[in-house]
PDB file of C-alpha atoms and ligand atoms in Angstrom:
ATOM      1  CA  MET A 897      17.502  76.629 125.420  1.00  0.00           C
ATOM      2  CA  ALA A 898      15.791  73.342 126.187  1.00  0.00           C
ATOM      3  CA  THR A 899      16.318  70.488 123.722  1.00  0.00           C
ATOM      4  CA  THR A 900      14.372  67.584 125.202  1.00  0.00           C
ATOM      5  CA  GLU A 901      11.343  65.802 123.815  1.00  0.00           C
ATOM      6  CA  ILE A 902      10.986  63.962 127.125  1.00  0.00           C
ATOM      7  CA  ASN A 903       8.784  65.674 129.671  1.00  0.00           C
ATOM      8  CA  LEU A 904      10.597  65.736 132.986  1.00  0.00           C
ATOM      9  CA  ARG A 905       8.711  66.532 136.173  1.00  0.00           C
ATOM     10  CA  PRO A 906       9.765  68.970 138.909  1.00  0.00           C
ATOM     11  CA  ALA A 907      10.590  65.895 141.028  1.00  0.00           C
ATOM     12  CA  ASP A 908      13.225  64.883 138.437  1.00  0.00           C
ATOM     13  CA  PHE A 909      15.135  68.035 139.440  1.00  0.00           C
ATOM     14  CA  LYS A 910      15.301  67.021 143.100  1.00  0.00           C
ATOM     15  CA  GLY A 911      18.913  66.978 144.298  1.00  0.00           C
ATOM     16  CA  LYS A 912      20.659  64.208 146.209  1.00  0.00           C
ATOM     17  CA  SER A 913      20.442  66.065 149.547  1.00  0.00           C
ATOM     18  CA  ASN A 914      17.338  67.305 151.306  1.00  0.00           C
ATOM     19  CA  PRO A 915      17.266  70.976 152.385  1.00  0.00           C
ATOM     20  CA  ASP A 916      18.328  71.612 155.974  1.00  0.00           C
ATOM     21  CA  TRP A 917      16.310  74.834 156.142  1.00  0.00           C
ATOM     22  CA  CYS A 918      14.100  75.565 159.156  1.00  0.00           C
ATOM     23  CA  PRO A 919      10.504  74.328 158.767  1.00  0.00           C
ATOM     24  CA  GLY A 920       8.494  77.149 157.171  1.00  0.00           C
ATOM     25  CA  CYS A 921      11.528  78.917 155.642  1.00  0.00           C
ATOM     26  CA  GLY A 922      10.509  80.796 152.488  1.00  0.00           C
ATOM     27  CA  ASP A 923      13.369  79.211 150.557  1.00  0.00           C
ATOM     28  CA  PHE A 924      11.397  75.959 150.162  1.00  0.00           C
ATOM     29  CA  GLY A 925       8.942  77.825 147.916  1.00  0.00           C
ATOM     30  CA  VAL A 926      11.803  79.187 145.783  1.00  0.00           C
ATOM     31  CA  LEU A 927      13.381  75.740 145.304  1.00  0.00           C
ATOM     32  CA  ASN A 928       9.986  74.349 144.370  1.00  0.00           C
ATOM     33  CA  ALA A 929       9.380  77.217 141.898  1.00  0.00           C
ATOM     34  CA  ILE A 930      12.766  76.753 140.182  1.00  0.00           C
ATOM     35  CA  GLN A 931      12.220  72.984 139.822  1.00  0.00           C
ATOM     36  CA  ARG A 932       8.776  73.629 138.400  1.00  0.00           C
ATOM     37  CA  ALA A 933      10.075  76.320 136.010  1.00  0.00           C
ATOM     38  CA  VAL A 934      12.885  74.241 134.495  1.00  0.00           C
ATOM     39  CA  ALA A 935      10.616  71.176 134.142  1.00  0.00           C
ATOM     40  CA  GLU A 936       7.887  73.206 132.437  1.00  0.00           C
ATOM     41  CA  LEU A 937      10.430  74.762 130.067  1.00  0.00           C
ATOM     42  CA  GLY A 938      11.477  71.249 129.024  1.00  0.00           C
ATOM     43  CA  PHE A 939      15.064  71.338 130.250  1.00  0.00           C
ATOM     44  CA  ARG A 940      17.212  68.361 131.128  1.00  0.00           C
ATOM     45  CA  PRO A 941      19.509  68.612 134.170  1.00  0.00           C
ATOM     46  CA  HIS A 942      22.746  68.868 132.151  1.00  0.00           C
ATOM     47  CA  GLU A 943      21.461  71.946 130.307  1.00  0.00           C
ATOM     48  CA  ILE A 944      21.499  74.053 133.465  1.00  0.00           C
ATOM     49  CA  MET A 945      24.194  75.282 135.835  1.00  0.00           C
ATOM     50  CA  THR A 946      23.099  76.598 139.247  1.00  0.00           C
ATOM     51  CA  VAL A 947      25.613  78.873 140.982  1.00  0.00           C
ATOM     52  CA  SER A 948      25.405  80.290 144.500  1.00  0.00           C
ATOM     53  CA  GLY A 949      27.396  82.200 147.116  1.00  0.00           C
ATOM     54  CA  ILE A 950      27.149  81.664 150.877  1.00  0.00           C
ATOM     55  CA  GLY A 951      24.126  81.727 153.186  1.00  0.00           C
ATOM     56  CA  CYS A 952      21.091  79.576 153.995  1.00  0.00           C
ATOM     57  CA  SER A 953      19.616  80.143 150.537  1.00  0.00           C
ATOM     58  CA  SER A 954      22.989  79.656 148.865  1.00  0.00           C
ATOM     59  CA  ASN A 955      22.890  75.974 149.788  1.00  0.00           C
ATOM     60  CA  LEU A 956      20.338  75.576 147.001  1.00  0.00           C
ATOM     61  CA  PRO A 957      22.628  74.036 144.313  1.00  0.00           C
ATOM     62  CA  GLY A 958      22.954  70.997 146.588  1.00  0.00           C
ATOM     63  CA  TYR A 959      19.196  70.493 146.545  1.00  0.00           C
ATOM     64  CA  ILE A 960      18.613  70.652 142.795  1.00  0.00           C
ATOM     65  CA  ASN A 961      19.536  68.146 140.113  1.00  0.00           C
ATOM     66  CA  THR A 962      21.558  70.318 137.698  1.00  0.00           C
ATOM     67  CA  TYR A 963      25.234  71.131 137.347  1.00  0.00           C
ATOM     68  CA  GLY A 964      26.082  73.251 140.375  1.00  0.00           C
ATOM     69  CA  MET A 965      28.682  75.411 142.073  1.00  0.00           C
ATOM     70  CA  HIS A 966      28.571  76.572 145.699  1.00  0.00           C
ATOM     71  CA  THR A 967      31.115  79.384 145.575  1.00  0.00           C
ATOM     72  CA  LEU A 968      32.415  82.206 147.780  1.00  0.00           C
ATOM     73  CA  HIS A 969      30.436  84.740 149.808  1.00  0.00           C
ATOM     74  CA  GLY A 970      29.140  87.430 147.462  1.00  0.00           C
ATOM     75  CA  ARG A 971      30.986  86.051 144.436  1.00  0.00           C
ATOM     76  CA  SER A 972      28.250  84.012 142.770  1.00  0.00           C
ATOM     77  CA  LEU A 973      27.624  86.525 139.974  1.00  0.00           C
ATOM     78  CA  ALA A 974      31.340  86.809 139.193  1.00  0.00           C
ATOM     79  CA  MET A 975      31.678  83.012 139.026  1.00  0.00           C
ATOM     80  CA  ALA A 976      28.481  82.701 136.991  1.00  0.00           C
ATOM     81  CA  THR A 977      29.779  85.299 134.520  1.00  0.00           C
ATOM     82  CA  GLY A 978      32.871  83.124 134.099  1.00  0.00           C
ATOM     83  CA  VAL A 979      30.673  80.071 133.467  1.00  0.00           C
ATOM     84  CA  LYS A 980      28.615  81.948 130.897  1.00  0.00           C
ATOM     85  CA  MET A 981      31.675  83.294 129.096  1.00  0.00           C
ATOM     86  CA  ALA A 982      33.243  79.816 128.994  1.00  0.00           C
ATOM     87  CA  ASN A 983      30.057  78.228 127.660  1.00  0.00           C
ATOM     88  CA  HIS A 984      27.503  80.757 126.516  1.00  0.00           C
ATOM     89  CA  GLU A 985      25.142  77.967 125.442  1.00  0.00           C
ATOM     90  CA  MET A 986      24.701  76.898 129.082  1.00  0.00           C
ATOM     91  CA  ASN A 987      21.618  78.197 130.936  1.00  0.00           C
ATOM     92  CA  VAL A 988      22.966  79.707 134.132  1.00  0.00           C
ATOM     93  CA  ILE A 989      20.770  80.276 137.186  1.00  0.00           C
ATOM     94  CA  VAL A 990      22.271  82.141 140.144  1.00  0.00           C
ATOM     95  CA  THR A 991      20.742  81.844 143.614  1.00  0.00           C
ATOM     96  CA  GLY A 992      21.489  83.459 146.960  1.00  0.00           C
ATOM     97  CA  GLY A 993      20.323  85.834 149.632  1.00  0.00           C
ATOM     98  CA  ASP A 994      20.142  89.594 150.160  1.00  0.00           C
ATOM     99  CA  GLY A 995      23.249  89.742 152.352  1.00  0.00           C
ATOM    100  CA  ASP A 996      25.254  87.681 149.886  1.00  0.00           C
ATOM    101  CA  GLY A 997      24.063  89.466 146.754  1.00  0.00           C
ATOM    102  CA  TYR A 998      23.352  93.063 147.740  1.00  0.00           C
ATOM    103  CA  GLY A 999      25.840  93.420 150.614  1.00  0.00           C
ATOM    104  CA  ILE A1000      28.982  91.323 150.208  1.00  0.00           C
ATOM    105  CA  GLY A1001      28.405  91.008 146.452  1.00  0.00           C
ATOM    106  CA  GLY A1002      26.960  94.476 145.808  1.00  0.00           C
ATOM    107  CA  ASN A1003      29.833  95.360 143.514  1.00  0.00           C
ATOM    108  CA  HIS A1004      29.225  92.319 141.290  1.00  0.00           C
ATOM    109  CA  PHE A1005      25.487  93.024 141.249  1.00  0.00           C
ATOM    110  CA  THR A1006      26.097  96.494 139.803  1.00  0.00           C
ATOM    111  CA  HIS A1007      28.593  95.336 137.192  1.00  0.00           C
ATOM    112  CA  THR A1008      26.580  92.313 136.085  1.00  0.00           C
ATOM    113  CA  ALA A1009      23.632  94.639 135.479  1.00  0.00           C
ATOM    114  CA  ARG A1010      25.665  97.065 133.365  1.00  0.00           C
ATOM    115  CA  ARG A1011      27.252  94.211 131.380  1.00  0.00           C
ATOM    116  CA  ASN A1012      23.851  92.601 130.871  1.00  0.00           C
ATOM    117  CA  THR A1013      25.278  89.093 131.106  1.00  0.00           C
ATOM    118  CA  ASP A1014      22.655  86.473 130.230  1.00  0.00           C
ATOM    119  CA  LEU A1015      22.110  85.080 133.748  1.00  0.00           C
ATOM    120  CA  THR A1016      18.931  84.462 135.745  1.00  0.00           C
ATOM    121  CA  TYR A1017      19.554  85.753 139.271  1.00  0.00           C
ATOM    122  CA  ILE A1018      17.050  84.714 141.955  1.00  0.00           C
ATOM    123  CA  VAL A1019      17.597  86.478 145.266  1.00  0.00           C
ATOM    124  CA  MET A1020      15.904  85.009 148.342  1.00  0.00           C
ATOM    125  CA  ASN A1021      15.422  88.301 150.114  1.00  0.00           C
ATOM    126  CA  ASN A1022      14.558  87.714 153.787  1.00  0.00           C
ATOM    127  CA  GLN A1023      15.813  91.142 154.926  1.00  0.00           C
ATOM    128  CA  ILE A1024      18.244  89.636 157.451  1.00  0.00           C
ATOM    129  CA  TYR A1025      21.390  87.495 157.686  1.00  0.00           C
ATOM    130  CA  GLY A1026      19.896  84.077 158.529  1.00  0.00           C
ATOM    131  CA  LEU A1027      22.882  81.715 158.474  1.00  0.00           C
ATOM    132  CA  THR A1028      24.820  83.853 160.950  1.00  0.00           C
ATOM    133  CA  THR A1029      21.729  83.937 163.208  1.00  0.00           C
ATOM    134  CA  GLY A1030      19.981  87.237 162.638  1.00  0.00           C
ATOM    135  CA  GLN A1031      22.066  90.335 161.928  1.00  0.00           C
ATOM    136  CA  VAL A1032      20.912  93.416 159.999  1.00  0.00           C
ATOM    137  CA  SER A1033      21.218  93.072 156.206  1.00  0.00           C
ATOM    138  CA  PRO A1034      21.258  95.603 153.333  1.00  0.00           C
ATOM    139  CA  THR A1035      17.491  95.191 152.884  1.00  0.00           C
ATOM    140  CA  SER A1036      16.458  95.307 156.577  1.00  0.00           C
ATOM    141  CA  SER A1037      13.873  98.046 157.153  1.00  0.00           C
ATOM    142  CA  LEU A1038      14.779 101.272 158.942  1.00  0.00           C
ATOM    143  CA  GLY A1039      14.283 100.895 162.694  1.00  0.00           C
ATOM    144  CA  MET A1040      14.335  97.088 162.613  1.00  0.00           C
ATOM    145  CA  THR A1041      15.704  95.506 165.767  1.00  0.00           C
ATOM    146  CA  THR A1042      18.133  92.660 165.142  1.00  0.00           C
ATOM    147  CA  LYS A1043      21.009  91.042 167.015  1.00  0.00           C
ATOM    148  CA  SER A1044      23.406  93.619 165.586  1.00  0.00           C
ATOM    149  CA  THR A1045      20.998  96.581 165.833  1.00  0.00           C
ATOM    150  CA  PRO A1046      19.527  96.309 169.369  1.00  0.00           C
ATOM    151  CA  PHE A1047      18.452  99.989 169.230  1.00  0.00           C
ATOM    152  CA  GLY A1048      16.982  99.694 165.723  1.00  0.00           C
ATOM    153  CA  ASN A1049      18.492  99.859 162.234  1.00  0.00           C
ATOM    154  CA  VAL A1050      19.635 103.392 161.372  1.00  0.00           C
ATOM    155  CA  GLU A1051      20.749 102.611 157.796  1.00  0.00           C
ATOM    156  CA  GLN A1052      18.601 103.181 154.718  1.00  0.00           C
ATOM    157  CA  PRO A1053      17.869  99.832 152.999  1.00  0.00           C
ATOM    158  CA  ILE A1054      18.972  99.274 149.424  1.00  0.00           C
ATOM    159  CA  ASN A1055      16.263  98.999 146.772  1.00  0.00           C
ATOM    160  CA  PRO A1056      17.529  96.175 144.545  1.00  0.00           C
ATOM    161  CA  LEU A1057      14.981  96.788 141.810  1.00  0.00           C
ATOM    162  CA  THR A1058      15.684 100.487 141.215  1.00  0.00           C
ATOM    163  CA  SER A1059      19.382  99.735 141.511  1.00  0.00           C
ATOM    164  CA  ALA A1060      19.154  96.972 138.879  1.00  0.00           C
ATOM    165  CA  ILE A1061      17.066  99.125 136.518  1.00  0.00           C
ATOM    166  CA  MET A1062      19.360 102.149 136.789  1.00  0.00           C
ATOM    167  CA  ASN A1063      22.465 100.059 136.260  1.00  0.00           C
ATOM    168  CA  GLY A1064      21.216  98.363 133.092  1.00  0.00           C
ATOM    169  CA  ALA A1065      19.537  95.041 133.978  1.00  0.00           C
ATOM    170  CA  THR A1066      17.097  94.118 131.219  1.00  0.00           C
ATOM    171  CA  TYR A1067      14.557  91.963 133.111  1.00  0.00           C
ATOM    172  CA  VAL A1068      13.640  93.138 136.606  1.00  0.00           C
ATOM    173  CA  ALA A1069      10.963  91.339 138.621  1.00  0.00           C
ATOM    174  CA  ARG A1070       9.846  90.801 142.197  1.00  0.00           C
ATOM    175  CA  ALA A1071       8.010  87.870 143.746  1.00  0.00           C
ATOM    176  CA  TYR A1072       6.885  86.371 147.039  1.00  0.00           C
ATOM    177  CA  SER A1073       7.944  82.786 147.710  1.00  0.00           C
ATOM    178  CA  GLY A1074       4.530  81.903 149.179  1.00  0.00           C
ATOM    179  CA  ASP A1075       3.050  82.233 145.670  1.00  0.00           C
ATOM    180  CA  VAL A1076       5.008  79.455 143.977  1.00  0.00           C
ATOM    181  CA  ARG A1077       3.034  79.485 140.718  1.00  0.00           C
ATOM    182  CA  HIS A1078       3.587  83.225 140.181  1.00  0.00           C
ATOM    183  CA  LEU A1079       7.259  82.967 141.134  1.00  0.00           C
ATOM    184  CA  SER A1080       7.724  80.032 138.776  1.00  0.00           C
ATOM    185  CA  GLU A1081       6.177  82.019 135.903  1.00  0.00           C
ATOM    186  CA  LEU A1082       8.525  84.940 136.613  1.00  0.00           C
ATOM    187  CA  ILE A1083      11.512  82.569 136.689  1.00  0.00           C
ATOM    188  CA  GLN A1084      10.471  81.022 133.373  1.00  0.00           C
ATOM    189  CA  LYS A1085      10.271  84.461 131.778  1.00  0.00           C
ATOM    190  CA  GLY A1086      13.650  85.327 133.308  1.00  0.00           C
ATOM    191  CA  ILE A1087      15.279  82.207 131.869  1.00  0.00           C
ATOM    192  CA  GLN A1088      13.772  82.884 128.441  1.00  0.00           C
ATOM    193  CA  HIS A1089      14.905  86.514 128.530  1.00  0.00           C
ATOM    194  CA  LYS A1090      18.253  87.186 126.831  1.00  0.00           C
ATOM    195  CA  GLY A1091      20.287  89.370 129.191  1.00  0.00           C
ATOM    196  CA  PHE A1092      20.596  89.889 132.939  1.00  0.00           C
ATOM    197  CA  SER A1093      17.366  88.856 134.688  1.00  0.00           C
ATOM    198  CA  ILE A1094      16.938  89.634 138.359  1.00  0.00           C
ATOM    199  CA  ILE A1095      14.036  88.234 140.359  1.00  0.00           C
ATOM    200  CA  ASP A1096      14.061  89.642 143.884  1.00  0.00           C
ATOM    201  CA  CYS A1097      11.928  87.252 145.897  1.00  0.00           C
ATOM    202  CA  PHE A1098      10.632  87.934 149.403  1.00  0.00           C
ATOM    203  CA  SER A1099      11.437  84.680 151.159  1.00  0.00           C
ATOM    204  CA  PRO A1100      10.684  85.003 154.888  1.00  0.00           C
ATOM    205  CA  CYS A1101      13.209  83.879 157.486  1.00  0.00           C
ATOM    206  CA  VAL A1102      10.769  82.453 160.011  1.00  0.00           C
ATOM    207  CA  THR A1103      13.442  82.087 162.684  1.00  0.00           C
ATOM    208  CA  PHE A1104      15.183  85.473 162.796  1.00  0.00           C
ATOM    209  CA  ASN A1105      12.941  88.015 161.045  1.00  0.00           C
ATOM    210  CA  LEU A1106       9.705  88.198 162.965  1.00  0.00           C
ATOM    211  CA  THR A1107       8.680  91.455 161.222  1.00  0.00           C
ATOM    212  CA  ASN A1108       8.616  90.522 157.537  1.00  0.00           C
ATOM    213  CA  THR A1109       6.701  87.281 157.944  1.00  0.00           C
ATOM    214  CA  HIS A1110       4.516  85.267 155.579  1.00  0.00           C
ATOM    215  CA  ASP A1111       1.450  87.066 157.008  1.00  0.00           C
ATOM    216  CA  PHE A1112       3.152  90.448 156.448  1.00  0.00           C
ATOM    217  CA  PHE A1113       3.533  89.710 152.722  1.00  0.00           C
ATOM    218  CA  LYS A1114       0.219  87.894 152.250  1.00  0.00           C
ATOM    219  CA  GLU A1115      -1.586  91.045 153.422  1.00  0.00           C
ATOM    220  CA  ARG A1116       0.380  93.383 151.157  1.00  0.00           C
ATOM    221  CA  VAL A1117       1.489  91.845 147.875  1.00  0.00           C
ATOM    222  CA  LYS A1118      -0.327  92.995 144.770  1.00  0.00           C
ATOM    223  CA  LYS A1119       0.496  91.805 141.270  1.00  0.00           C
ATOM    224  CA  LEU A1120       1.462  94.379 138.666  1.00  0.00           C
ATOM    225  CA  GLU A1121      -0.289  92.188 136.094  1.00  0.00           C
ATOM    226  CA  ASP A1122      -3.600  93.105 137.745  1.00  0.00           C
ATOM    227  CA  GLU A1123      -3.186  96.756 136.843  1.00  0.00           C
ATOM    228  CA  GLU A1124      -1.894  98.575 133.816  1.00  0.00           C
ATOM    229  CA  HIS A1125       1.868  98.706 133.965  1.00  0.00           C
ATOM    230  CA  ASP A1126       4.144  99.474 131.034  1.00  0.00           C
ATOM    231  CA  THR A1127       7.274  97.338 131.535  1.00  0.00           C
ATOM    232  CA  SER A1128       9.219  99.400 128.973  1.00  0.00           C
ATOM    233  CA  ASN A1129       8.915 102.572 131.093  1.00  0.00           C
ATOM    234  CA  TRP A1130      11.841 102.644 133.535  1.00  0.00           C
ATOM    235  CA  GLU A1131      10.558 105.701 135.430  1.00  0.00           C
ATOM    236  CA  ARG A1132       7.182 104.092 136.154  1.00  0.00           C
ATOM    237  CA  ALA A1133       8.996 100.855 137.023  1.00  0.00           C
ATOM    238  CA  CYS A1134      11.137 102.674 139.612  1.00  0.00           C
ATOM    239  CA  GLU A1135       8.072 104.409 141.087  1.00  0.00           C
ATOM    240  CA  LYS A1136       6.303 101.061 141.533  1.00  0.00           C
ATOM    241  CA  ALA A1137       9.454  99.442 142.916  1.00  0.00           C
ATOM    242  CA  MET A1138       9.722 102.095 145.639  1.00  0.00           C
ATOM    243  CA  VAL A1139       6.247 101.400 147.018  1.00  0.00           C
ATOM    244  CA  PHE A1140       6.744  99.491 150.275  1.00  0.00           C
ATOM    245  CA  GLY A1141       3.876  99.961 152.712  1.00  0.00           C
ATOM    246  CA  ASP A1142       0.346  98.639 152.800  1.00  0.00           C
ATOM    247  CA  THR A1143       0.908  97.663 149.171  1.00  0.00           C
ATOM    248  CA  ILE A1144       4.021  95.913 147.856  1.00  0.00           C
ATOM    249  CA  TYR A1145       4.082  95.147 144.139  1.00  0.00           C
ATOM    250  CA  THR A1146       5.214  91.875 142.615  1.00  0.00           C
ATOM    251  CA  GLY A1147       5.558  90.941 138.940  1.00  0.00           C
ATOM    252  CA  VAL A1148       7.670  92.225 136.053  1.00  0.00           C
ATOM    253  CA  PHE A1149       8.670  95.865 136.601  1.00  0.00           C
ATOM    254  CA  PHE A1150      10.992  96.455 133.669  1.00  0.00           C
ATOM    255  CA  GLU A1151      12.115  94.749 130.452  1.00  0.00           C
ATOM    256  CA  SER A1152      14.353  95.863 127.620  1.00  0.00           C
ATOM    257  CA  ASP A1153      15.926  94.186 124.600  1.00  0.00           C
ATOM    258  CA  ARG A1154      19.396  95.736 124.981  1.00  0.00           C
ATOM    259  CA  ALA A1155      21.974  93.257 123.664  1.00  0.00           C
ATOM    260  CA  ALA A1156      23.445  90.775 126.137  1.00  0.00           C
ATOM    261  CA  LEU A1157      27.192  90.682 126.820  1.00  0.00           C
ATOM    262  CA  GLU A1158      27.800  87.439 124.934  1.00  0.00           C
ATOM    263  CA  ASP A1159      26.105  88.866 121.828  1.00  0.00           C
ATOM    264  CA  VAL A1160      28.444  91.850 121.625  1.00  0.00           C
ATOM    265  CA  GLU A1161      31.661  90.186 122.805  1.00  0.00           C
ATOM    266  CA  PRO A1162      33.735  89.820 119.591  1.00  0.00           C
ATOM    267  CA  VAL A1163      35.547  86.668 120.768  1.00  0.00           C
ATOM    268  CA  LEU A1164      32.234  84.812 121.113  1.00  0.00           C
ATOM    269  CA  LYS A1165      30.754  85.846 117.777  1.00  0.00           C
ATOM    270  CA  GLU A1166      32.067  82.816 115.869  1.00  0.00           C
ATOM    271  CA  GLY A1167      33.433  79.395 116.716  1.00  0.00           C
ATOM    272  CA  GLY A1168      30.960  78.281 119.388  1.00  0.00           C
ATOM    273  CA  PRO A1169      31.528  78.203 123.159  1.00  0.00           C
ATOM    274  CA  LEU A1170      35.121  78.693 124.332  1.00  0.00           C
ATOM    275  CA  SER A1171      34.886  75.480 126.337  1.00  0.00           C
ATOM    276  CA  ARG A1172      34.583  73.464 123.107  1.00  0.00           C
ATOM    277  CA  ARG A1173      37.402  75.179 121.222  1.00  0.00           C
ATOM    278  CA  GLU A1174      40.979  74.004 120.909  1.00  0.00           C
ATOM    279  CA  LEU A1175      43.188  75.543 123.566  1.00  0.00           C
ATOM    280  CA  GLY A1176      46.024  76.275 121.143  1.00  0.00           C
ATOM    281  CA  LEU A1177      48.461  74.533 123.509  1.00  0.00           C
ATOM    282  CA  ALA A1178      50.328  71.238 123.281  1.00  0.00           C
ATOM    283  CA  LYS A1179      48.521  68.470 125.197  1.00  0.00           C
ATOM    284  CA  ASP A1180      51.205  68.192 127.895  1.00  0.00           C
ATOM    285  CA  GLU A1181      51.198  71.980 128.436  1.00  0.00           C
ATOM    286  CA  ALA A1182      47.409  71.964 128.793  1.00  0.00           C
ATOM    287  CA  GLN A1183      47.591  69.038 131.226  1.00  0.00           C
ATOM    288  CA  LYS A1184      50.152  70.915 133.347  1.00  0.00           C
ATOM    289  CA  ILE A1185      47.759  73.867 133.675  1.00  0.00           C
ATOM    290  CA  ILE A1186      44.831  71.591 134.538  1.00  0.00           C
ATOM    291  CA  ASP A1187      46.939  69.739 137.154  1.00  0.00           C
ATOM    292  CA  ARG A1188      47.975  73.027 138.725  1.00  0.00           C
ATOM    293  CA  MET A1189      44.362  74.133 139.024  1.00  0.00           C
ATOM    294  CA  MET A1190      42.847  70.897 140.350  1.00  0.00           C
TER     295      MET A1190
HETATM  296 FE1  SF4 B1846      15.507  79.979 156.495  1.00  0.00          FE
HETATM  297 FE2  SF4 B1846      16.043  81.755 158.399  1.00  0.00          FE
HETATM  298 FE3  SF4 B1846      16.145  79.161 158.960  1.00  0.00          FE
HETATM  299 FE4  SF4 B1846      17.985  80.270 157.415  1.00  0.00          FE
HETATM  300  S1  SF4 B1846      17.642  80.716 159.556  1.00  0.00           S
HETATM  301  S2  SF4 B1846      16.940  78.325 157.029  1.00  0.00           S
HETATM  302  S3  SF4 B1846      16.787  81.800 156.283  1.00  0.00           S
HETATM  303  S4  SF4 B1846      14.315  80.317 158.345  1.00  0.00           S
END
């Protein structure tokens, strides 16, 4: 966790490049919330690795001042698992969109949940493929007209929250990117949680999804904190997660203290992070491997 005595500000986590997102894109709120969360938790940039896949939202590691990896489409969770296994003392945040994470990377989403790897996964869910200019995604609503569904979407959308809960994720939350303070609080809790944390965040694509807009969410979102909700009850959590109409719940749906992967992996029990251990190879042999990989 954080080690600094120096109080950094969210602005200290601003990356070298400015976002190239469309004006009004929900992803600005998510970037802002992550920067606020890591500053308030007292982190320094080198204590965090941000990993992403491909898509508008997956450009995020370029806009934040931490270690970062912009990886392959749908493979962010697999890469992040590798990072965590190599250095389990690193705080790993994974960012991306619904197409990247629930479509192309759906397999990794399921297996990361069951492994309960200690990652904080923030999905900017805009219910459409934005970067490729507006095709139907795994979370697009039934009947939604897009470039690739001119007669309306006929496929049932995935519910990422029930899927995460049923597959073993141990911190499952939902947010709306227009409420940066609430989102930032949920991210902070996710980072502090030991195990796989998923924060599905409605982050409107103002250019290609003219159905699920900022106004759409502002009229509907209701915080679970404002009513009695038992986050240890997975059945109640799934019921709340399936409500998607005039009311859409945000907040923490489910939490459990099931052990994280790195706490049960025998190789990691003693000796510190793998990345700081001796390789057990002669120096020239190790250099040959590094040269081959670079
Ligand atoms: Fe955001 Fe949509 Fe523009 Fe992509 S296309 S930057 S998701 S508003």
